[in-house]
């Protein structure tokens, strides 16, 4: 398969759905909805929603049934970026090559736009009309998994420990704690939810869980490497910023080459896990390889 | 019935459940969970969860089935207070007589504690084991209503318009827009969710919806009046702060006496709506009267 074309097509599908699901820019209060759209529609790789769709397909499910959940995960990811960029947090001026949300709309609106996106995600997930064909029990399980992975022992927890660790000497288990939660948790949730919405049996769900854990961690290791070796233009944000801030990263702790080894090892783990799923899992395989290749 | 004792007993029930549902203060990351607990366990009147339980009882339902949703609503209310108090928003130093969350834990942790509480609310709502006896379709509808009322066209929307209106000459429809959303929406959601979890039929649900709309707005009108006429000690926060900030309030727009008339009118609307529900709705009636009496 041509991964480039696949990713582009799937991202277009997700973009169109996000545009449909988000309240219009002329919905009151207009400034809030414009701020929400500004960050969601800023592009980005749409890796999480694409993982949802690919996991759904890998177990023989219909991708369109997973589209609302896919968009919900992208909204949650976007809210976390808006809040991470705030002056009280990472204080970033640029994201995806554009001024950050609070730079354009002000800090208060940026906080509230993030809050609203997080809330909108669950409105979408629990919207019965939108998810007519999905069993109610499945929708509840999907929503619960997403909330757990995004919450205080998942993504938000990872962000807290990341902040606390800045400029400190931290050990390897702490870096893994941060990475499995800050980025890994939501990517695992994406794969698990796609699997459930596709009607995965227990064995396939377990296989995809192993894939999601490994691929999610690999993605963050690759991101660490990219932040170190890439230039700001390619990155769309300030390159080398992790090192300047004394951020807890893989390369800082175990070096660049060992980090690349670890990323490759995680990719292999991910591929092994889904070997039994055969042909329909091909997109998931291509994505796992792509994650690593970005940084090698 | 003795409302004082009723409110105290119900608040104790809610407090105990919140303590059970929230991750412990020793759960990693500890600082985050302590910050979440600091604001949730700071007391407060627990009006929203008590409304959930009272609406459930009013239609003959078992209150314990509504307890997770009741706590979820209190978590959402608390997250909104934490974010409202931030320096970029209302910049308040005290809340419920104690230093605000960001004054104790810092701005970044306060933002994340709010995010985590909002997420935790939906984890709770969609937790199948915790809500075993509630039909999945009901849980989905309850979660969807709460998300809608808390989101960009509900509570968060009201907060945005409130902020935009500070220090400006605004008209009466704008004040009602703010009040029905900023406070009213979540109180309406409380009553509606209690009704659904209690197994309300369509007629009872419609009656409780009218009650919830009127009582929710009455509560905010009464709050406006209290902010103007009370002293800071009684209030637990800075009295007269609305006027100093040029906030959009009922008394500022239509005067103190007309505001009191409007509050009484809304209380009567609320009482009329639930007249057909008879004896089991007595707590809801007492709450509607209590809301008004605080400010008269």
Coordinates of C-alpha atoms in Angstrom, one line a residue:
Chain A
X1 CA 0.0 0.0 0.0
X2 CA 1.0 3.6 -0.6
X3 CA 1.1 5.0 3.0
X4 CA 1.4 8.6 1.9
X5 CA -1.8 8.4 -0.2
X6 CA -3.6 6.4 2.6
X7 CA -2.7 8.9 5.3
X8 CA -3.7 11.8 3.1
X9 CA -7.1 10.3 2.2
X10 CA -7.8 9.3 5.8
X11 CA -6.8 12.7 7.1
X12 CA -9.2 14.3 4.5
X13 CA -12.0 12.0 5.8
X14 CA -11.3 13.0 9.4
X15 CA -11.0 16.7 8.5
X16 CA -14.4 16.6 6.8
X17 CA -16.0 14.9 9.7
X18 CA -14.5 17.3 12.3
X19 CA -15.8 20.2 10.2
X20 CA -19.3 18.6 10.4
X21 CA -19.2 17.7 14.1
X22 CA -17.8 21.0 15.4
X23 CA -20.3 23.9 16.0
X24 CA -20.0 26.4 13.1
X25 CA -17.9 29.5 13.5
X26 CA -21.1 31.6 13.4
X27 CA -22.6 29.7 16.4
X28 CA -22.9 31.8 19.5
X29 CA -20.5 32.6 21.2
X30 CA -18.7 33.1 17.9
X31 CA -15.3 33.8 19.3
X32 CA -15.3 30.6 21.3
X33 CA -16.3 28.4 18.4
X34 CA -13.7 30.2 16.2
X35 CA -11.1 29.5 18.8
X36 CA -12.1 25.8 18.9
X37 CA -12.0 25.5 15.1
X38 CA -8.7 27.5 14.8
X39 CA -6.8 24.8 16.6
X40 CA -8.7 21.7 15.5
X41 CA -8.7 22.7 11.8
X42 CA -5.0 23.7 11.9
X43 CA -4.1 20.4 10.2
X44 CA -1.8 18.1 12.1
X45 CA -1.2 14.5 11.2
X46 CA -4.5 13.2 12.6
X47 CA -2.6 10.1 13.8
X48 CA -5.0 9.3 16.6
X49 CA -8.2 9.3 14.5
X50 CA -6.4 7.4 11.7
X51 CA -5.4 4.8 14.2
X52 CA -9.1 4.5 15.3
X53 CA -10.2 3.9 11.7
X54 CA -7.3 1.6 10.9
X55 CA -7.9 -0.5 14.1
X56 CA -11.6 -0.7 13.2
X57 CA -10.8 -2.0 9.7
X58 CA -8.1 -4.4 11.0
X59 CA -10.9 -6.4 12.7
X60 CA -13.2 -6.2 9.8
X61 CA -15.4 -3.3 11.0
X62 CA -17.0 -0.5 9.1
X63 CA -14.8 2.6 9.4
X64 CA -17.7 5.1 9.3
X65 CA -19.1 3.7 12.6
X66 CA -15.8 4.7 14.2
X67 CA -15.7 8.2 12.8
X68 CA -17.3 10.1 15.7
X69 CA -15.0 8.4 18.2
X70 CA -12.1 9.2 15.9
X71 CA -13.0 12.9 15.9
X72 CA -13.6 12.9 19.6
X73 CA -10.0 11.6 20.2
X74 CA -8.7 14.4 17.9
X75 CA -10.6 17.0 19.9
X76 CA -9.2 15.7 23.1
X77 CA -5.7 15.7 21.6
X78 CA -6.2 19.3 20.4
X79 CA -7.5 20.5 23.8
X80 CA -4.4 19.1 25.4
X81 CA -2.2 21.0 23.0
X82 CA -4.1 24.3 23.6
X83 CA -3.7 23.9 27.4
X84 CA 0.0 22.7 27.1
X85 CA 0.9 25.8 25.1
X86 CA -0.5 28.2 27.7
X87 CA 1.9 30.7 29.4
X88 CA 1.4 28.9 32.8
X89 CA 2.4 25.6 31.1
X90 CA 5.0 25.3 28.2
X91 CA 4.4 28.9 27.1
X92 CA 4.7 28.2 23.4
X93 CA 4.1 30.8 20.7
X94 CA 3.9 28.5 17.7
X95 CA 2.2 25.2 17.0
X96 CA 1.8 23.5 13.7
X97 CA 3.5 26.5 12.2
X98 CA 0.9 29.0 13.4
X99 CA 0.6 31.2 16.4
X100 CA -0.8 29.2 19.4
X101 CA -4.4 29.6 20.4
X102 CA -3.8 32.0 23.3
X103 CA -1.6 34.2 21.1
X104 CA -4.6 34.7 18.8
X105 CA -7.6 34.6 21.1
X106 CA -6.1 35.5 24.5
X107 CA -5.5 33.2 27.5
X108 CA -9.0 33.1 28.9
X109 CA -10.6 32.1 25.7
X110 CA -7.9 29.5 25.0
X111 CA -8.5 27.9 28.4
X112 CA -12.2 27.8 27.7
X113 CA -11.8 26.6 24.1
X114 CA -9.8 23.7 25.5
X115 CA -12.5 23.0 28.1
X116 CA -15.2 23.1 25.4
X117 CA -13.3 20.7 23.1
X118 CA -12.9 18.2 25.8
X119 CA -16.6 18.4 26.7
X120 CA -17.6 18.3 23.0
X121 CA -15.7 15.0 22.6
X122 CA -17.9 13.3 25.1
X123 CA -21.0 14.9 23.7
X124 CA -20.1 13.3 20.4
X125 CA -19.2 9.9 21.9
X126 CA -22.5 9.7 23.8
X127 CA -24.7 11.1 20.9
X128 CA -27.1 8.3 20.2
X129 CA -28.4 9.7 16.9
X130 CA -24.9 10.0 15.6
X131 CA -23.9 6.5 16.7
X132 CA -27.2 4.8 15.9
X133 CA -25.6 1.5 14.7
X134 CA -23.3 1.0 17.6
X135 CA -24.6 -1.0 20.6
X136 CA -25.0 1.3 23.6
X137 CA -22.8 -1.0 25.8
X138 CA -20.0 -0.5 23.2
X139 CA -20.4 3.3 23.2
X140 CA -20.2 3.3 27.0
X141 CA -17.1 1.2 27.1
X142 CA -15.4 3.4 24.4
X143 CA -16.3 6.6 26.3
X144 CA -15.0 5.1 29.6
X145 CA -11.7 4.0 28.0
X146 CA -11.2 7.4 26.5
X147 CA -11.9 9.2 29.7
X148 CA -9.6 6.9 31.7
X149 CA -6.7 7.3 29.2
X150 CA -7.2 11.1 29.0
X151 CA -7.6 11.7 32.7
X152 CA -5.6 12.1 35.9
X153 CA -3.9 8.7 35.7
X154 CA -3.5 9.0 31.9
X155 CA -2.7 11.9 29.7
X156 CA -3.2 14.7 32.3
X157 CA -1.2 12.7 34.8
X158 CA 1.7 12.4 32.3
X159 CA 1.6 16.1 31.7
X160 CA 1.8 16.8 35.4
X161 CA 4.8 14.6 36.0
X162 CA 6.5 16.0 32.8
X163 CA 6.1 19.6 34.2
X164 CA 7.4 18.5 37.7
X165 CA 10.4 16.9 36.1
X166 CA 11.6 19.9 34.0
X167 CA 15.2 20.8 34.8
X168 CA 15.5 17.9 37.3
X169 CA 17.6 14.8 37.1
X170 CA 15.1 12.1 36.5
X171 CA 15.4 8.4 36.0
X172 CA 14.4 6.1 33.2
X173 CA 11.2 4.8 34.8
X174 CA 10.0 8.4 35.2
X175 CA 10.6 9.1 31.5
X176 CA 8.7 6.0 30.6
X177 CA 5.9 7.0 33.0
X178 CA 5.6 10.3 31.3
X179 CA 5.7 9.0 27.8
X180 CA 3.3 6.1 28.3
X181 CA 0.8 8.5 29.7
X182 CA 1.3 11.9 28.1
X183 CA 1.2 10.5 24.5
X184 CA 0.9 6.8 24.8
X185 CA -2.4 6.6 26.7
X186 CA -4.4 8.4 24.1
X187 CA -2.9 6.5 21.2
X188 CA -3.6 3.2 23.0
X189 CA -7.2 4.4 23.6
X190 CA -7.5 5.2 19.8
X191 CA -6.5 1.7 18.9
X192 CA -8.7 0.0 21.6
X193 CA -11.7 2.1 20.6
X194 CA -11.3 1.4 16.9
X195 CA -11.1 -2.3 17.8
X196 CA -14.3 -2.2 19.9
X197 CA -16.2 -0.2 17.4
X198 CA -15.1 -2.7 14.7
X199 CA -16.5 -5.5 16.8
X200 CA -13.2 -7.1 17.8
X201 CA -13.3 -10.4 19.7
X202 CA -11.3 -10.7 22.9
X203 CA -8.2 -12.1 21.2
X204 CA -8.1 -9.3 18.6
X205 CA -8.7 -6.7 21.3
X206 CA -5.8 -8.1 23.3
X207 CA -3.5 -8.1 20.2
X208 CA -4.5 -4.5 19.3
X209 CA -3.9 -3.4 22.9
X210 CA -0.3 -4.7 22.7
X211 CA 0.0 -2.9 19.3
X212 CA -1.4 0.3 20.7
X213 CA 0.9 0.3 23.8
X214 CA 4.0 -0.3 21.8
X215 CA 3.2 2.1 18.9
X216 CA 2.1 4.9 21.3
X217 CA 5.4 4.7 23.2
X218 CA 7.3 4.5 19.9
X219 CA 5.6 7.6 18.7
X220 CA 6.8 9.6 21.7
X221 CA 10.3 8.3 21.5
X222 CA 10.4 9.3 17.9
X223 CA 9.0 12.7 18.8
X224 CA 11.8 13.2 21.3
X225 CA 14.4 12.3 18.6
X226 CA 12.8 14.6 16.1
X227 CA 12.7 17.5 18.6
X228 CA 16.5 17.1 19.0
X229 CA 17.6 16.5 15.4
X230 CA 15.1 18.4 13.3
X231 CA 15.0 22.1 12.4
X232 CA 12.1 24.4 13.4
X233 CA 10.6 24.7 10.0
X234 CA 10.2 21.0 9.4
X235 CA 8.9 20.7 13.0
X236 CA 6.4 23.6 12.8
X237 CA 7.5 24.5 16.4
X238 CA 10.7 25.5 18.0
X239 CA 13.3 22.7 17.5
X240 CA 15.6 21.7 20.4
X241 CA 13.1 23.3 22.8
X242 CA 13.1 20.1 24.9
X243 CA 16.8 20.3 25.6
X244 CA 16.6 24.0 26.4
X245 CA 13.9 23.4 29.0
X246 CA 15.7 20.4 30.5
X247 CA 12.7 18.2 29.5
X248 CA 12.6 14.5 30.3
X249 CA 13.4 12.9 26.9
X250 CA 14.7 9.5 25.8
X251 CA 17.8 11.0 24.0
X252 CA 18.6 13.1 27.1
X253 CA 18.6 10.0 29.2
X254 CA 19.9 7.1 27.2
X255 CA 21.4 8.9 24.2
X256 CA 20.4 9.3 20.5
X257 CA 21.4 5.9 19.2
X258 CA 19.9 3.9 22.1
X259 CA 16.7 5.9 21.6
X260 CA 16.6 4.9 18.0
X261 CA 17.2 1.3 18.9
X262 CA 14.4 1.5 21.4
X263 CA 12.0 3.0 18.9
X264 CA 12.8 0.2 16.4
X265 CA 12.3 -2.5 19.1
X266 CA 8.9 -1.0 20.0
X267 CA 7.9 -1.0 16.3
X268 CA 8.8 -4.7 16.1
X269 CA 6.7 -5.4 19.2
X270 CA 3.8 -3.6 17.6
X271 CA 4.2 -5.6 14.3
X272 CA 4.5 -8.9 16.1
X273 CA 1.3 -8.3 18.1
X274 CA -0.9 -7.8 15.0
X275 CA 0.7 -10.5 12.8
X276 CA -2.3 -12.8 13.3
X277 CA -4.8 -10.2 12.0
X278 CA -3.5 -10.6 8.4
X279 CA -4.2 -8.3 5.5
X280 CA -6.8 -5.9 7.0
X281 CA -4.2 -4.8 9.5
X282 CA -1.8 -3.7 6.8
X283 CA -2.5 0.1 7.4
X284 CA -1.7 -0.4 11.1
X285 CA 1.7 -2.0 10.0
X286 CA 2.4 0.9 7.7
X287 CA 1.6 3.4 10.4
X288 CA 4.0 1.7 12.9
X289 CA 6.8 1.8 10.3
X290 CA 6.0 5.4 9.5
X291 CA 6.2 6.5 13.1
X292 CA 9.8 5.2 13.3
X293 CA 11.0 6.3 9.9
X294 CA 10.1 9.9 10.7
X295 CA 13.0 9.9 13.3
X296 CA 15.6 7.6 11.7
Chain B
X1 CA -39.9 18.6 56.0
X2 CA -36.9 20.2 57.7
X3 CA -34.9 21.4 54.8
X4 CA -31.8 22.2 56.8
X5 CA -31.5 18.6 58.0
X6 CA -32.4 17.3 54.6
X7 CA -29.7 19.4 52.9
X8 CA -27.1 18.4 55.5
X9 CA -27.9 14.7 55.2
X10 CA -27.8 14.7 51.4
X11 CA -24.6 16.7 51.3
X12 CA -23.0 14.2 53.6
X13 CA -24.2 11.4 51.3
X14 CA -22.6 13.2 48.3
X15 CA -19.4 14.0 50.2
X16 CA -18.9 10.4 51.1
X17 CA -19.5 9.3 47.5
X18 CA -17.2 11.9 46.1
X19 CA -14.5 10.7 48.5
X20 CA -15.0 7.2 47.2
X21 CA -15.1 8.0 43.5
X22 CA -12.1 10.4 43.4
X23 CA -8.6 8.9 43.1
X24 CA -6.9 8.9 46.6
X25 CA -4.5 11.7 47.5
X26 CA -1.7 9.1 47.4
X27 CA -2.4 8.0 43.9
X28 CA 0.3 9.1 41.4
X29 CA 0.7 11.9 40.5
X30 CA 0.0 12.8 44.1
X31 CA 0.0 16.6 43.7
X32 CA -2.6 16.4 40.9
X33 CA -4.9 14.3 43.0
X34 CA -4.4 16.4 46.0
X35 CA -5.3 19.5 44.0
X36 CA -8.4 17.8 42.6
X37 CA -9.5 16.8 46.1
X38 CA -8.7 20.2 47.6
X39 CA -11.4 21.9 45.5
X40 CA -13.9 19.1 45.4
X41 CA -13.8 18.4 49.1
X42 CA -13.8 22.1 50.1
X43 CA -17.5 21.8 51.0
X44 CA -19.9 24.0 49.1
X45 CA -23.7 23.5 49.1
X46 CA -23.7 20.5 46.8
X47 CA -26.9 22.0 45.2
X48 CA -26.4 20.3 41.9
X49 CA -25.9 16.7 43.2
X50 CA -28.7 17.2 45.7
X51 CA -31.0 18.3 42.8
X52 CA -30.0 15.1 40.9
X53 CA -31.0 13.0 43.9
X54 CA -34.2 14.9 44.6
X55 CA -35.3 14.7 41.0
X56 CA -34.7 11.0 41.0
X57 CA -36.8 10.6 44.1
X58 CA -39.5 12.9 42.8
X59 CA -40.3 10.3 40.1
X60 CA -40.1 7.4 42.4
X61 CA -36.5 6.3 41.6
X62 CA -33.8 4.9 43.8
X63 CA -31.4 7.7 44.8
X64 CA -28.4 5.4 44.9
X65 CA -28.6 4.8 41.2
X66 CA -28.2 8.5 40.6
X67 CA -25.2 9.0 42.9
X68 CA -22.5 8.6 40.3
X69 CA -24.1 11.1 38.0
X70 CA -24.7 13.4 41.0
X71 CA -21.0 13.3 41.8
X72 CA -20.0 13.8 38.1
X73 CA -22.1 17.0 38.1
X74 CA -20.3 18.3 41.2
X75 CA -16.9 17.5 39.6
X76 CA -17.9 19.5 36.5
X77 CA -19.1 22.4 38.7
X78 CA -15.8 22.3 40.6
X79 CA -13.7 22.2 37.5
X80 CA -15.5 25.3 36.3
X81 CA -14.8 27.1 39.5
X82 CA -11.1 26.3 39.4
X83 CA -10.8 27.5 35.9
X84 CA -13.0 30.6 36.5
X85 CA -10.7 31.6 39.4
X86 CA -7.5 31.6 37.3
X87 CA -5.5 34.8 36.9
X88 CA -6.4 34.8 33.2
X89 CA -10.1 34.6 34.1
X90 CA -11.7 36.2 37.2
X91 CA -8.3 36.2 39.1
X92 CA -9.9 35.3 42.5
X93 CA -7.8 34.6 45.6
X94 CA -10.5 33.0 47.7
X95 CA -13.3 30.5 47.1
X96 CA -15.5 28.9 49.7
X97 CA -13.5 30.8 52.4
X98 CA -10.2 29.2 51.3
X99 CA -7.4 30.2 49.0
X100 CA -8.2 29.3 45.4
X101 CA -6.7 26.2 43.8
X102 CA -4.0 28.0 41.8
X103 CA -3.0 30.0 44.9
X104 CA -2.2 26.7 46.6
X105 CA -1.0 24.5 43.8
X106 CA 0.1 26.9 41.2
X107 CA -1.5 27.9 37.9
X108 CA -0.4 25.0 35.8
X109 CA -1.6 22.3 38.2
X110 CA -4.9 24.2 38.7
X111 CA -5.5 24.1 35.0
X112 CA -4.7 20.4 34.8
X113 CA -6.7 19.6 38.0
X114 CA -9.7 21.2 36.3
X115 CA -9.1 19.3 33.1
X116 CA -8.8 16.0 35.1
X117 CA -12.0 16.6 37.1
X118 CA -14.0 17.2 33.9
X119 CA -12.6 14.0 32.4
X120 CA -13.2 12.1 35.6
X121 CA -16.8 13.1 35.5
X122 CA -17.3 11.3 32.2
X123 CA -15.3 8.3 33.3
X124 CA -17.7 8.0 36.2
X125 CA -20.8 8.5 34.0
X126 CA -19.7 5.8 31.6
X127 CA -18.4 3.3 34.2
X128 CA -20.6 0.3 33.6
X129 CA -19.6 -1.5 36.8
X130 CA -20.5 1.5 38.9
X131 CA -23.8 1.9 37.1
X132 CA -24.7 -1.7 36.7
X133 CA -28.4 -1.3 37.3
X134 CA -29.0 1.6 34.9
X135 CA -29.9 0.8 31.3
X136 CA -27.0 1.6 28.9
X137 CA -29.3 3.8 26.8
X138 CA -30.1 5.9 29.8
X139 CA -26.5 6.3 30.8
X140 CA -25.7 7.5 27.3
X141 CA -28.5 10.0 27.3
X142 CA -27.5 11.3 30.7
X143 CA -23.9 11.7 29.6
X144 CA -24.9 13.4 26.4
X145 CA -27.2 15.9 28.3
X146 CA -24.4 16.7 30.8
X147 CA -21.9 17.3 28.0
X148 CA -24.3 19.5 26.1
X149 CA -25.2 21.6 29.1
X150 CA -21.5 21.9 30.2
X151 CA -20.1 22.7 26.7
X152 CA -19.6 25.5 24.3
X153 CA -23.3 26.3 23.9
X154 CA -24.0 25.7 27.6
X155 CA -21.8 26.5 30.7
X156 CA -18.6 27.3 28.9
X157 CA -20.5 29.5 26.4
X158 CA -22.1 31.4 29.2
X159 CA -18.7 32.0 30.8
X160 CA -17.3 33.3 27.5
X161 CA -20.1 35.8 27.0
X162 CA -19.8 36.8 30.7
X163 CA -16.1 37.6 30.3
X164 CA -16.7 39.5 27.0
X165 CA -19.4 41.6 28.7
X166 CA -17.3 42.8 31.7
X167 CA -17.3 46.6 31.9
X168 CA -19.6 46.9 28.9
X169 CA -23.1 48.3 28.6
X170 CA -25.1 45.1 28.0
X171 CA -28.8 44.5 27.5
X172 CA -31.2 42.3 29.4
X173 CA -31.3 39.4 26.8
X174 CA -27.5 39.1 27.2
X175 CA -27.7 38.9 31.0
X176 CA -30.4 36.1 30.6
X177 CA -28.2 34.4 28.0
X178 CA -25.3 34.4 30.4
X179 CA -27.3 33.3 33.4
X180 CA -29.3 30.5 31.7
X181 CA -26.0 29.1 30.5
X182 CA -23.3 29.8 33.0
X183 CA -25.3 28.5 36.0
X184 CA -28.7 27.5 34.7
X185 CA -27.5 24.9 32.2
X186 CA -25.8 22.6 34.7
X187 CA -28.7 22.9 37.2
X188 CA -31.1 22.0 34.4
X189 CA -28.9 19.0 33.5
X190 CA -28.9 18.0 37.2
X191 CA -32.7 17.8 37.3
X192 CA -33.1 16.2 33.9
X193 CA -30.5 13.5 34.7
X194 CA -32.0 12.8 38.1
X195 CA -35.4 12.4 36.3
X196 CA -34.0 10.0 33.7
X197 CA -32.1 7.9 36.2
X198 CA -35.2 7.7 38.3
X199 CA -37.1 6.3 35.3
X200 CA -39.3 9.4 34.6
X201 CA -41.9 9.1 31.9
X202 CA -42.2 11.8 29.2
X203 CA -44.6 13.9 31.1
X204 CA -42.6 13.9 34.3
X205 CA -39.4 14.6 32.4
X206 CA -41.1 17.6 30.8
X207 CA -42.4 18.9 34.1
X208 CA -38.9 18.5 35.7
X209 CA -37.3 20.3 32.7
X210 CA -39.6 23.3 33.3
X211 CA -38.7 23.1 37.0
X212 CA -35.0 22.9 36.3
X213 CA -34.9 25.8 33.9
X214 CA -36.8 28.1 36.3
X215 CA -34.9 27.0 39.4
X216 CA -31.5 27.3 37.7
X217 CA -32.1 30.8 36.6
X218 CA -33.6 31.8 40.0
X219 CA -30.4 30.5 41.6
X220 CA -28.2 32.8 39.5
X221 CA -30.5 35.8 40.1
X222 CA -30.3 35.1 43.8
X223 CA -26.5 34.8 43.6
X224 CA -26.3 38.2 41.9
X225 CA -28.4 39.7 44.7
X226 CA -26.3 38.0 47.4
X227 CA -23.1 39.3 45.9
X228 CA -24.5 42.8 46.1
X229 CA -26.0 42.8 49.6
X230 CA -24.0 40.2 51.6
X231 CA -20.7 40.7 53.4
X232 CA -17.5 38.8 52.4
X233 CA -17.5 36.6 55.4
X234 CA -21.0 35.2 54.8
X235 CA -20.2 34.8 51.1
X236 CA -16.8 33.1 51.5
X237 CA -15.6 35.2 48.7
X238 CA -15.2 39.0 48.0
X239 CA -18.6 40.7 48.3
X240 CA -19.5 43.4 45.8
X241 CA -16.9 42.0 43.4
X242 CA -19.4 41.8 40.6
X243 CA -20.1 45.5 40.8
X244 CA -16.4 46.4 41.0
X245 CA -15.7 44.4 37.9
X246 CA -18.7 45.8 36.0
X247 CA -20.2 42.3 35.7
X248 CA -23.5 41.6 34.0
X249 CA -25.9 41.1 36.8
X250 CA -29.7 41.3 37.3
X251 CA -29.5 44.0 40.0
X252 CA -27.1 46.1 37.9
X253 CA -29.5 46.0 35.0
X254 CA -33.0 46.0 36.5
X255 CA -32.4 47.1 40.1
X256 CA -32.5 45.2 43.4
X257 CA -36.3 45.1 43.9
X258 CA -37.1 44.0 40.4
X259 CA -34.5 41.3 40.7
X260 CA -36.1 40.0 43.8
X261 CA -39.5 40.0 42.1
X262 CA -38.0 38.1 39.2
X263 CA -36.5 35.5 41.5
X264 CA -39.9 35.0 43.3
X265 CA -41.6 34.7 39.9
X266 CA -39.2 32.0 38.8
X267 CA -39.6 30.1 42.0
X268 CA -43.4 30.1 41.4
X269 CA -42.9 28.8 37.9
X270 CA -40.7 26.0 39.3
X271 CA -43.3 25.1 41.9
X272 CA -46.2 25.1 39.4
X273 CA -44.3 22.8 37.1
X274 CA -43.9 20.1 39.6
X275 CA -47.3 20.4 41.3
X276 CA -48.5 17.2 39.6
X277 CA -45.7 15.1 41.0
X278 CA -47.1 15.3 44.5
X279 CA -45.4 14.2 47.8
X280 CA -42.2 12.7 46.4
X281 CA -41.3 16.1 44.9
X282 CA -41.4 17.9 48.3
X283 CA -37.6 18.2 48.6
X284 CA -37.5 19.9 45.1
X285 CA -40.1 22.4 46.4
X286 CA -38.2 23.1 49.5
X287 CA -35.0 23.6 47.5
X288 CA -36.7 26.1 45.2
X289 CA -37.9 28.1 48.2
X290 CA -34.5 27.9 49.8
X291 CA -32.8 29.3 46.7
X292 CA -34.9 32.4 46.9
X293 CA -34.9 32.9 50.6
X294 CA -31.2 33.1 50.7
X295 CA -31.5 36.4 48.8
X296 CA -34.6 38.0 50.2

